[in-house]
């Protein structure tokens, strides 16, 4: 199977020009070839799958909808690579005067 | 208590008892562990972060509680003063948590994982954070971005992964017990390779809050210990409902029933895991363990497990799909590595991720992205979910006739460093015996059951229906009693010499 590695890289927010993608393409071919045997699994209705795929207790319990203390804002910002004026600092996403 | 080498070899419950009666102090125990880590961990590589003086301060605080309890004050908590260590994917407030990844280098969480909070509430002293495969992706601990972990029984071999640091730390007596996480075998495989007990609990038993997510429908936190009784005690303090993890439940009353032994226990031995592909000494260990269980009244018979051929494919599709989604959050904005040079926000994301993640993580993100992508989703991810339903139904059928399944944990004992790292598919096949329980969400435990001809530990797996941990502990205790592995410890001086010669 041939893979569009540049497309997969973009989907996974990777550099599509990363030279390591060539080796990964070979690994992917081997792994996908192996997991391809899954296509032989007998079909089931989505309802059957949904019911049977629940794991463990198979329950989802929600917590009480109550106000409670949250994280300290300064502690969260301190974990970031950079921050300014109480906000996460990121590169400019929309530049002035370049609209087309 | 005499020599510190004896002190560090005590089981956690035994040490806790001696601390309570003040035969030994927490400071003495903590110092003994820190000295041992200092002396030998340069060879083993189990720790990524050792707390040193901070651990000694915590030991002092624990000792105050123990002293107060001895003077008629409030009872000290269960593991008060017992030194322990944690896998580095468990968030620890104020202590680095890196998942052995460059991506999280320097990250210090602002909160404790629920499992960590529960361990702290038990009075345990945290010695440090343990090495692992990056983001828990691996079966040999060779995928750590910092350094590989070496097996204490033979330092030229892997400790198993991904909780390799946790297993090595318990095995090498670097901590009284360790916590790890298991997504497809990441507690059980290293426990088997390093000769310790490791439990993957029923999905929903232990809160995942604060566990850095790999595959959310599979991840569970569990103990790695030097005895079955310790594993049971640590599981008891971890398990239970947590409002921060909606999948957690209280254990049903039947799951915390009193000991019943193995008399009348119906033990199935899946013939799929006794083929020629399995190391003969491992196959023999399964047969010996069946004899031990039978001698105590269990009824052991061969059985067939349906759909085993689909276990590995289904696991690697589901886990990689979930990993590709979970790891999308690492984009260099809120925490983690950010590339130094970029020319747009898109290039900041891609460069940060390309630089921050290691090869195996990138491989699984790409696989997960592929199986979820348009045109392939139904053929791969959809089929894997159907296969998972079949696997779960297969276990349900087997457990109508059997209470517990006995099998190898891995097809062979610990392999050499570098032996399989060049072929990802061969590495994935290490998980052949363990991923079934993960996909079904049922508990499974690895217990030491002897050694092979090269002196390497053999671990056996016990698997049961949801919330049957108490049955697994009973069966494991029988194997532990008969195998005679307790009281045998790896020779770390020999390990150091072997590592130098390798």
Coordinates of C-alpha atoms in Angstrom, one line a residue:
Chain A
X1 CA 0.0 0.0 0.0
X2 CA 1.2 3.5 -0.9
X3 CA 0.8 6.2 1.7
X4 CA 0.5 10.0 1.1
X5 CA 2.9 10.7 3.9
X6 CA 2.8 14.5 3.4
X7 CA -1.0 14.4 3.8
X8 CA -0.8 12.3 6.9
X9 CA 1.9 14.6 8.3
X10 CA -0.2 17.6 7.8
X11 CA -3.2 15.9 9.4
X12 CA -1.1 15.1 12.4
X13 CA 0.5 18.5 12.6
X14 CA 3.9 17.3 11.5
X15 CA 6.4 18.8 9.2
X16 CA 5.5 17.2 5.7
X17 CA 9.2 17.7 4.7
X18 CA 10.6 15.8 7.7
X19 CA 13.1 13.3 6.2
X20 CA 12.2 10.8 8.9
X21 CA 8.8 10.3 7.1
X22 CA 10.5 8.0 4.6
X23 CA 11.4 5.4 7.2
X24 CA 8.1 5.8 8.9
X25 CA 6.4 5.1 5.6
X26 CA 8.1 1.7 5.4
X27 CA 7.1 0.9 9.1
X28 CA 3.6 2.0 8.4
X29 CA 3.3 -0.3 5.3
X30 CA 4.4 -3.3 7.5
X31 CA 2.1 -2.5 10.3
X32 CA -0.9 -1.6 8.2
X33 CA -0.3 -4.8 6.2
X34 CA -0.5 -6.8 9.4
X35 CA -3.6 -5.0 10.9
X36 CA -5.3 -5.4 7.5
X37 CA -6.5 -8.9 8.7
X38 CA -9.1 -6.9 10.7
X39 CA -11.2 -6.4 7.6
X40 CA -12.2 -10.1 7.9
X41 CA -14.1 -9.4 11.1
X42 CA -17.8 -10.3 10.8
X43 CA -20.1 -7.3 10.6
X44 CA -22.3 -6.2 13.4
X45 CA -24.9 -3.5 13.8
X46 CA -23.7 -0.3 15.4
X47 CA -26.0 -0.9 18.3
X48 CA -24.4 -4.3 19.0
X49 CA -21.0 -2.8 18.8
X50 CA -21.9 0.1 21.1
X51 CA -23.3 -2.3 23.7
X52 CA -20.5 -4.7 23.6
X53 CA -17.6 -2.3 23.4
X54 CA -18.3 -0.9 26.8
X55 CA -15.5 -1.9 29.1
X56 CA -15.1 -2.6 32.8
X57 CA -18.2 -1.5 34.6
X58 CA -19.6 0.0 31.4
X59 CA -21.1 2.9 33.4
X60 CA -20.5 6.6 33.1
X61 CA -21.3 8.5 36.2
X62 CA -21.3 12.3 36.2
X63 CA -20.1 14.3 39.2
X64 CA -22.3 16.7 41.1
X65 CA -22.9 20.0 39.1
X66 CA -21.5 22.3 41.8
X67 CA -19.1 25.2 41.9
X68 CA -15.7 24.2 43.2
X69 CA -12.3 25.8 43.3
X70 CA -10.4 25.6 40.0
X71 CA -6.7 25.7 39.2
X72 CA -4.6 28.8 40.1
X73 CA -4.3 30.9 36.9
X74 CA -0.7 31.8 37.6
X75 CA 0.3 28.2 38.1
X76 CA -1.2 27.2 34.8
X77 CA 0.5 30.0 32.9
X78 CA 3.8 29.2 34.6
X79 CA 3.7 25.8 32.9
X80 CA 3.5 27.4 29.4
X81 CA 6.5 27.9 27.1
X82 CA 5.7 31.7 27.2
X83 CA 3.0 34.0 28.4
X84 CA 2.3 37.7 28.5
X85 CA -0.2 39.8 30.5
X86 CA -2.0 36.8 31.9
X87 CA -2.4 35.0 28.6
X88 CA -0.6 32.3 26.7
X89 CA 1.7 34.0 24.1
X90 CA 1.6 32.5 20.6
X91 CA 2.8 33.7 17.2
X92 CA 0.6 36.1 15.3
X93 CA -2.0 34.1 13.4
X94 CA -3.7 36.9 11.4
X95 CA -1.4 39.6 10.1
X96 CA -2.6 43.2 9.5
X97 CA -2.8 44.3 5.9
X98 CA -2.4 41.0 4.2
X99 CA -6.0 40.3 3.5
X100 CA -6.7 39.1 -0.1
Chain B
X1 CA 16.7 -3.9 61.9
X2 CA 20.3 -4.5 60.9
X3 CA 21.8 -3.8 57.5
X4 CA 20.1 -1.4 55.1
X5 CA 20.3 -4.1 52.4
X6 CA 17.8 -6.1 54.5
X7 CA 15.6 -3.0 55.2
X8 CA 15.1 -2.2 51.5
X9 CA 14.2 -5.8 50.7
X10 CA 11.2 -5.9 53.0
X11 CA 7.8 -6.1 51.4
X12 CA 5.8 -2.9 51.7
X13 CA 3.4 -4.3 54.3
X14 CA 6.2 -5.7 56.4
X15 CA 8.0 -2.4 56.3
X16 CA 4.8 -0.6 57.2
X17 CA 4.3 -2.9 60.2
X18 CA 7.9 -2.4 61.4
X19 CA 7.5 1.4 61.0
X20 CA 4.3 1.3 63.1
X21 CA 6.0 -0.5 65.9
X22 CA 9.0 1.8 65.5
X23 CA 11.5 -1.0 65.0
X24 CA 12.8 1.2 62.2
X25 CA 12.2 4.9 61.3
X26 CA 10.9 6.3 58.1
X27 CA 14.0 8.4 57.8
X28 CA 16.2 5.3 58.1
X29 CA 14.2 3.5 55.5
X30 CA 14.1 6.5 53.1
X31 CA 17.9 7.0 53.5
X32 CA 18.5 3.3 52.8
X33 CA 16.5 3.5 49.6
X34 CA 18.2 6.7 48.5
X35 CA 21.6 5.3 49.2
X36 CA 20.8 2.2 47.1
X37 CA 19.4 4.4 44.2
X38 CA 22.6 6.5 44.4
X39 CA 24.8 3.4 44.3
X40 CA 23.1 1.3 41.6
X41 CA 20.7 3.4 39.5
X42 CA 23.5 4.6 37.3
X43 CA 23.5 1.1 36.0
X44 CA 19.7 0.4 35.9
X45 CA 18.4 3.8 34.9
X46 CA 15.0 3.4 36.6
X47 CA 14.7 7.0 37.9
X48 CA 14.2 10.2 35.9
X49 CA 13.9 12.3 39.1
X50 CA 15.0 11.5 42.6
X51 CA 13.6 13.7 45.4
X52 CA 16.5 13.3 47.8
X53 CA 16.3 15.9 50.5
X54 CA 12.6 16.5 49.9
X55 CA 11.9 12.7 50.4
X56 CA 13.8 12.9 53.7
X57 CA 11.7 15.9 54.8
X58 CA 8.6 13.9 54.0
X59 CA 10.0 11.0 55.9
X60 CA 10.4 13.2 58.9
X61 CA 6.8 14.3 58.7
X62 CA 5.7 10.7 58.4
X63 CA 7.8 9.8 61.4
X64 CA 6.0 12.5 63.5
X65 CA 2.7 10.8 62.6
X66 CA 4.1 7.4 63.5
X67 CA 5.5 8.7 66.8
X68 CA 2.2 10.4 67.7
X69 CA 0.3 7.2 66.9
X70 CA 2.7 5.2 69.2
X71 CA 2.0 7.7 72.0
X72 CA -1.8 7.1 71.8
X73 CA -2.5 9.7 69.1
X74 CA -4.5 9.1 65.9
X75 CA -3.7 5.9 64.0
X76 CA -1.1 6.4 61.3
X77 CA -2.3 5.7 57.7
X78 CA -1.6 2.3 56.1
X79 CA 1.7 3.0 54.4
X80 CA 2.9 5.8 56.7
X81 CA 6.6 6.4 56.1
X82 CA 7.0 3.7 53.4
X83 CA 9.2 5.0 50.5
X84 CA 7.6 4.5 47.1
X85 CA 8.1 5.6 43.5
X86 CA 5.8 6.6 40.6
X87 CA 5.9 6.2 36.9
X88 CA 6.6 9.5 35.3
X89 CA 3.2 9.8 33.5
X90 CA 1.4 10.4 36.8
X91 CA 1.0 14.1 37.5
X92 CA 2.7 15.1 40.7
X93 CA 2.1 18.6 42.0
X94 CA 5.4 20.6 42.1
X95 CA 7.4 17.6 40.9
X96 CA 8.5 17.2 37.2
X97 CA 6.3 14.9 35.1
X98 CA 7.8 14.3 31.7
X99 CA 6.5 10.9 30.4
X100 CA 10.2 10.4 29.4
X101 CA 9.6 12.7 26.5
X102 CA 11.4 15.8 25.3
X103 CA 7.9 17.2 24.7
X104 CA 7.3 17.5 28.4
X105 CA 10.9 18.4 29.5
X106 CA 10.6 20.8 32.5
X107 CA 6.8 20.4 32.9
X108 CA 5.8 20.7 36.5
X109 CA 2.1 19.9 37.0
X110 CA -0.1 22.2 39.2
X111 CA -2.0 19.2 40.6
X112 CA -1.7 15.6 41.8
X113 CA -3.3 12.6 39.9
X114 CA -6.0 11.0 42.0
X115 CA -3.8 7.8 42.3
X116 CA -0.9 10.0 43.6
X117 CA -3.2 11.8 46.0
X118 CA -4.3 8.4 47.4
X119 CA -0.8 7.1 47.7
X120 CA 0.2 10.4 49.6
X121 CA -2.9 10.0 51.8
X122 CA -1.7 6.6 52.8
X123 CA 1.3 8.2 54.3
X124 CA 3.8 6.9 51.7
X125 CA 7.0 8.9 51.1
X126 CA 7.6 9.7 47.4
X127 CA 11.2 8.9 46.4
X128 CA 10.9 10.1 42.8
X129 CA 9.6 9.6 39.3
X130 CA 10.4 6.5 37.2
X131 CA 11.6 6.0 33.7
X132 CA 9.3 4.6 31.0
X133 CA 8.8 4.3 27.3
X134 CA 8.0 7.8 25.9
X135 CA 4.3 8.5 26.6
X136 CA 3.9 4.8 27.6
X137 CA 4.4 3.6 24.0
X138 CA 6.7 0.6 24.0
X139 CA 7.3 -3.0 25.3
X140 CA 11.0 -2.7 26.2
X141 CA 11.6 0.7 27.7
X142 CA 14.1 1.5 24.9
X143 CA 11.8 4.3 23.8
X144 CA 12.6 6.6 26.7
X145 CA 13.9 9.9 25.3
X146 CA 16.3 10.1 28.3
X147 CA 17.9 6.7 28.7
X148 CA 16.9 3.0 28.4
X149 CA 16.1 1.1 31.6
X150 CA 18.2 -2.1 32.2
X151 CA 16.9 -5.3 33.7
X152 CA 18.2 -5.8 37.2
X153 CA 18.5 -9.6 36.7
X154 CA 20.7 -9.1 33.6
X155 CA 21.7 -5.6 32.7
X156 CA 22.2 -6.5 29.0
X157 CA 18.5 -7.2 28.7
X158 CA 15.4 -5.0 28.7
X159 CA 13.1 -4.7 31.7
X160 CA 10.0 -4.7 29.5
X161 CA 7.8 -1.7 28.9
X162 CA 6.3 0.7 29.2
X163 CA 6.5 0.7 33.0
X164 CA 10.1 -0.6 32.8
X165 CA 11.3 1.9 35.4
X166 CA 8.5 0.9 37.8
X167 CA 9.3 -2.8 37.5
X168 CA 13.0 -2.4 37.7
X169 CA 12.6 -0.1 40.8
X170 CA 10.5 -2.7 42.6
X171 CA 12.7 -5.6 41.5
X172 CA 16.0 -3.8 42.4
X173 CA 14.6 -2.7 45.8
X174 CA 14.8 1.0 44.9
X175 CA 11.3 1.4 46.4
X176 CA 8.9 -0.6 48.6
X177 CA 6.5 -0.5 45.7
X178 CA 5.9 1.4 42.5
X179 CA 2.9 2.5 40.5
X180 CA 2.8 2.0 36.7
X181 CA 0.2 2.3 34.0
X182 CA -1.0 -0.5 31.7
X183 CA -2.6 0.2 28.3
X184 CA -1.9 -3.1 26.5
X185 CA 0.4 -4.9 28.9
X186 CA 2.6 -2.1 30.2
X187 CA 2.5 -3.2 33.9
X188 CA 2.3 -7.0 33.3
X189 CA 5.1 -7.4 30.7
X190 CA 7.8 -5.5 32.8
X191 CA 6.6 -7.2 36.0
X192 CA 7.2 -10.6 34.3
X193 CA 10.6 -9.6 32.9
X194 CA 11.8 -8.2 36.2
X195 CA 10.3 -10.8 38.5
X196 CA 7.7 -8.8 40.4
X197 CA 3.9 -8.8 40.8
X198 CA 2.0 -6.4 38.5
X199 CA -1.7 -5.8 38.4
X200 CA -3.7 -4.2 35.6
X201 CA -7.1 -3.6 37.3
X202 CA -10.5 -3.7 35.8
X203 CA -11.1 -0.6 33.6
X204 CA -13.0 1.8 35.9
X205 CA -11.5 0.5 39.1
X206 CA -8.8 3.1 39.4
X207 CA -9.2 6.8 38.5
X208 CA -7.2 8.0 35.4
X209 CA -7.4 11.6 36.5
X210 CA -3.9 13.0 36.3
X211 CA -2.6 10.1 34.2
X212 CA -1.2 11.6 31.0
X213 CA -3.5 10.0 28.5
X214 CA -2.2 7.5 25.9
X215 CA -5.4 5.5 25.0
X216 CA -8.2 6.6 27.2
X217 CA -10.4 3.5 26.7
X218 CA -7.6 1.2 27.7
X219 CA -5.4 3.0 30.3
X220 CA -5.4 1.8 33.9
X221 CA -3.0 2.6 36.8
X222 CA -1.8 -0.3 38.9
X223 CA 0.8 -1.5 41.4
X224 CA 4.2 -3.2 40.9
X225 CA 5.2 -4.9 44.1
X226 CA 7.5 -7.6 45.5
X227 CA 4.5 -9.7 46.9
X228 CA 1.0 -10.5 46.0
X229 CA -0.2 -9.2 49.4
X230 CA 1.4 -5.8 48.7
X231 CA -0.3 -5.7 45.3
X232 CA -3.7 -6.3 46.9
X233 CA -3.1 -3.7 49.6
X234 CA -1.9 -1.0 47.1
X235 CA -4.8 -1.8 44.8
X236 CA -7.2 -1.4 47.7
X237 CA -6.0 2.1 48.4
X238 CA -6.1 3.1 44.7
X239 CA -9.5 1.7 43.7
X240 CA -12.8 3.5 44.0
X241 CA -15.0 6.1 42.6
X242 CA -13.5 9.5 41.7
X243 CA -15.7 12.4 40.6
X244 CA -12.9 13.5 38.3
X245 CA -13.0 10.3 36.2
X246 CA -16.6 9.5 35.0
X247 CA -15.6 5.9 34.2
X248 CA -14.8 5.0 37.8
X249 CA -17.1 3.1 40.0
X250 CA -16.9 1.7 43.6
X251 CA -15.9 -1.9 43.6
X252 CA -18.9 -4.2 44.1
X253 CA -19.1 -5.9 47.5
X254 CA -18.4 -9.3 45.9
X255 CA -15.1 -7.9 44.7
X256 CA -13.8 -7.2 48.2
X257 CA -14.9 -10.5 49.7
X258 CA -12.8 -12.3 52.2
X259 CA -10.1 -14.8 51.1
X260 CA -11.5 -18.0 49.8
X261 CA -8.3 -19.8 48.5
X262 CA -8.3 -21.7 45.2
X263 CA -10.3 -24.8 46.3
X264 CA -12.8 -25.5 43.5
X265 CA -11.5 -22.6 41.4
X266 CA -12.1 -23.3 37.7
X267 CA -8.8 -22.5 35.9
X268 CA -8.7 -22.3 32.1
X269 CA -5.4 -22.6 30.3
X270 CA -5.8 -21.1 26.8
X271 CA -4.1 -23.5 24.3
X272 CA -3.4 -20.6 22.0
X273 CA -0.6 -19.5 24.3
X274 CA 1.1 -22.9 24.6
X275 CA 2.3 -23.2 21.0
X276 CA 5.9 -23.9 19.8
X277 CA 6.3 -20.1 19.4
X278 CA 6.4 -19.9 23.2
X279 CA 9.8 -20.5 25.0
X280 CA 9.7 -24.1 26.3
X281 CA 10.6 -23.0 29.9
X282 CA 7.7 -20.6 29.9
X283 CA 5.3 -23.3 28.7
X284 CA 6.7 -25.6 31.4
X285 CA 6.1 -22.8 34.0
X286 CA 2.4 -22.7 33.0
X287 CA 2.1 -26.5 33.5
X288 CA 3.9 -26.3 36.8
X289 CA 1.6 -23.5 38.0
X290 CA -1.4 -25.6 37.0
X291 CA -0.1 -28.4 39.1
X292 CA 0.4 -26.1 42.1
X293 CA -3.2 -24.8 41.7
X294 CA -4.5 -28.3 41.4
X295 CA -2.7 -29.4 44.5
X296 CA -4.6 -26.8 46.4
X297 CA -8.0 -27.9 45.0
X298 CA -8.4 -25.9 41.8
X299 CA -9.6 -27.6 38.6
X300 CA -7.3 -26.8 35.7
X301 CA -8.3 -27.6 32.1
X302 CA -7.2 -26.5 28.7
X303 CA -9.5 -24.1 26.9
X304 CA -9.8 -22.2 23.7
X305 CA -9.9 -18.4 23.4
X306 CA -11.7 -17.1 20.3
X307 CA -10.4 -14.4 18.1
X308 CA -6.9 -14.3 19.5
X309 CA -5.5 -13.5 16.0
X310 CA -7.3 -10.2 16.0
X311 CA -6.0 -9.0 19.4
X312 CA -2.8 -7.3 18.3
X313 CA -4.3 -5.7 15.1
X314 CA -7.4 -4.4 17.1
X315 CA -5.2 -3.2 19.9
X316 CA -2.7 -1.3 17.7
X317 CA -5.5 0.3 15.7
X318 CA -7.6 1.4 18.7
X319 CA -4.7 2.5 20.9
X320 CA -3.0 4.4 18.1
X321 CA -6.2 6.1 17.0
X322 CA -6.8 7.2 20.6
X323 CA -3.1 8.3 21.0
X324 CA -3.2 10.4 17.9
X325 CA -6.2 12.3 19.3
X326 CA -4.9 12.5 22.9
X327 CA -1.5 13.7 21.8
X328 CA -2.9 16.4 19.6
X329 CA -2.9 18.6 22.7
X330 CA 0.9 18.8 22.6
X331 CA 1.2 21.8 20.3
X332 CA 3.7 24.0 22.1
X333 CA 1.1 26.5 23.3
X334 CA 0.0 25.7 26.9
X335 CA 2.8 23.5 28.1
X336 CA 5.6 21.4 26.8
X337 CA 8.3 21.9 24.2
X338 CA 8.0 24.8 21.8
X339 CA 10.4 25.1 18.8
X340 CA 12.8 28.0 18.9
X341 CA 12.4 29.0 15.3
X342 CA 9.2 29.1 13.2
X343 CA 7.6 31.5 10.7
X344 CA 3.9 30.9 11.4
X345 CA 1.6 29.4 14.0
X346 CA 1.3 26.3 11.8
X347 CA 5.0 25.8 11.6
X348 CA 5.3 26.3 15.3
X349 CA 2.9 23.4 15.8
X350 CA 4.6 21.1 13.3
X351 CA 8.2 22.0 14.4
X352 CA 7.4 21.7 18.1
X353 CA 5.8 18.3 17.5
X354 CA 8.5 17.0 15.2
X355 CA 11.2 18.1 17.7
X356 CA 9.4 17.1 20.8
X357 CA 8.2 13.5 20.0
X358 CA 10.4 10.5 19.6
X359 CA 10.3 8.0 16.7
X360 CA 7.8 5.5 18.3
X361 CA 5.4 8.2 19.3
X362 CA 5.5 9.7 15.8
X363 CA 5.0 6.2 14.3
X364 CA 1.8 5.6 16.4
X365 CA 0.5 9.1 15.8
X366 CA 0.8 8.5 12.0
X367 CA -0.8 5.1 12.3
X368 CA -3.6 6.5 14.4
X369 CA -4.1 9.4 11.9
X370 CA -4.1 7.0 9.0
X371 CA -6.7 4.6 10.5
X372 CA -9.0 7.5 11.4
X373 CA -8.6 9.3 8.0
X374 CA -11.3 9.7 5.4
X375 CA -11.5 6.6 3.2
X376 CA -9.8 4.3 5.7
X377 CA -11.8 4.8 8.9
X378 CA -14.4 2.1 8.3
X379 CA -11.8 -0.5 7.1
X380 CA -9.5 0.0 10.0
X381 CA -10.9 1.8 13.0
X382 CA -14.5 0.5 12.5
X383 CA -13.2 -3.0 12.0
X384 CA -11.1 -2.8 15.1
X385 CA -14.1 -1.7 17.2
X386 CA -16.1 -4.6 15.8
X387 CA -13.2 -7.0 16.6
X388 CA -13.1 -5.5 20.1
X389 CA -16.7 -6.4 20.6
X390 CA -16.0 -10.0 19.4
X391 CA -13.0 -10.2 21.8
X392 CA -15.1 -9.1 24.7
X393 CA -17.9 -11.5 23.8
X394 CA -15.2 -14.2 23.5
X395 CA -14.0 -13.6 27.1
X396 CA -17.6 -13.6 28.3
X397 CA -18.1 -17.0 26.8
X398 CA -14.9 -18.4 28.3
X399 CA -15.8 -17.1 31.7
X400 CA -19.1 -19.0 31.8
X401 CA -17.0 -22.2 32.2
X402 CA -13.9 -20.8 33.9
X403 CA -13.2 -18.4 36.9
X404 CA -9.7 -17.5 35.8
X405 CA -7.4 -18.0 32.9
X406 CA -3.7 -19.0 33.3
X407 CA -1.2 -18.1 30.6
X408 CA 2.2 -16.7 29.9
X409 CA 2.6 -12.9 30.1
X410 CA 5.0 -12.9 27.1
X411 CA 6.2 -15.6 24.6
X412 CA 9.7 -15.5 26.2
X413 CA 11.7 -14.1 29.1
X414 CA 13.5 -10.7 28.8
X415 CA 15.3 -10.2 25.5
X416 CA 18.5 -8.3 24.9
X417 CA 18.6 -4.5 24.5
X418 CA 18.5 -3.7 20.8
X419 CA 17.3 -7.2 19.8
X420 CA 13.9 -6.1 18.6
X421 CA 14.1 -2.3 18.5
X422 CA 14.7 -2.3 14.7
X423 CA 11.4 -4.0 13.9
X424 CA 8.3 -2.3 15.3
X425 CA 6.0 -5.1 14.3
X426 CA 8.2 -7.7 16.2
X427 CA 8.1 -5.5 19.2
X428 CA 4.3 -5.1 19.0
X429 CA 4.0 -8.9 19.0
X430 CA 5.4 -9.0 22.5
X431 CA 2.0 -8.0 23.7
X432 CA 0.2 -11.0 22.2
X433 CA -0.8 -12.4 25.5
X434 CA -1.7 -9.2 27.3
X435 CA -3.7 -6.9 25.0
X436 CA -6.9 -9.1 25.1
X437 CA -7.6 -8.2 28.7
X438 CA -7.0 -4.6 27.9
X439 CA -9.4 -4.5 25.0
X440 CA -12.0 -6.3 27.2
X441 CA -11.4 -4.0 30.2
X442 CA -11.0 -7.0 32.5
X443 CA -8.3 -7.4 35.2
X444 CA -5.1 -9.3 34.7
X445 CA -2.1 -9.9 36.9
X446 CA 1.5 -11.0 36.4
X447 CA 3.0 -13.2 39.1
X448 CA 6.6 -14.5 39.3
X449 CA 6.6 -18.3 38.7
X450 CA 10.2 -19.3 38.5
X451 CA 13.4 -18.7 36.4
X452 CA 14.6 -19.9 33.0
X453 CA 18.0 -21.6 32.4
X454 CA 19.7 -18.2 32.2
X455 CA 18.4 -17.1 35.5
X456 CA 15.8 -14.7 34.1
X457 CA 12.4 -14.4 35.8
X458 CA 9.3 -16.1 34.2
X459 CA 6.0 -14.3 34.9
X460 CA 2.6 -15.9 34.5
X461 CA -0.7 -14.1 33.8
X462 CA -3.9 -14.6 35.6
X463 CA -7.0 -13.0 33.9
X464 CA -10.5 -12.9 35.2
X465 CA -13.9 -11.2 34.6
X466 CA -14.5 -7.6 35.5
X467 CA -13.9 -6.9 39.3
X468 CA -12.5 -10.4 40.0
X469 CA -9.2 -9.0 41.3
X470 CA -9.8 -10.8 44.6
X471 CA -9.9 -14.2 42.7
X472 CA -6.7 -13.2 40.9
X473 CA -4.9 -12.4 44.2
X474 CA -6.0 -15.8 45.6
X475 CA -4.7 -17.7 42.6
X476 CA -1.5 -15.6 42.5
X477 CA -0.8 -16.2 46.2
X478 CA -1.0 -20.0 45.5
X479 CA 1.6 -19.6 42.7
X480 CA 3.7 -17.3 44.9
X481 CA 3.7 -19.8 47.8
X482 CA 4.8 -22.7 45.5
X483 CA 7.2 -21.0 43.1
X484 CA 9.7 -20.0 45.8
X485 CA 10.6 -16.7 44.0
X486 CA 10.1 -14.6 47.1
X487 CA 13.4 -13.9 48.9
X488 CA 15.4 -14.1 45.7
X489 CA 16.8 -10.7 44.6
X490 CA 18.8 -9.6 41.6
X491 CA 22.6 -9.1 42.2
X492 CA 23.1 -5.5 41.3
X493 CA 26.9 -5.6 41.5
X494 CA 26.8 -8.3 38.8
X495 CA 24.3 -6.2 36.8
X496 CA 26.7 -3.3 37.0
X497 CA 29.6 -5.4 35.8
X498 CA 27.5 -6.9 32.9
X499 CA 26.4 -3.4 31.9
X500 CA 30.1 -2.3 31.7
X501 CA 31.0 -5.3 29.6
X502 CA 28.1 -4.9 27.2

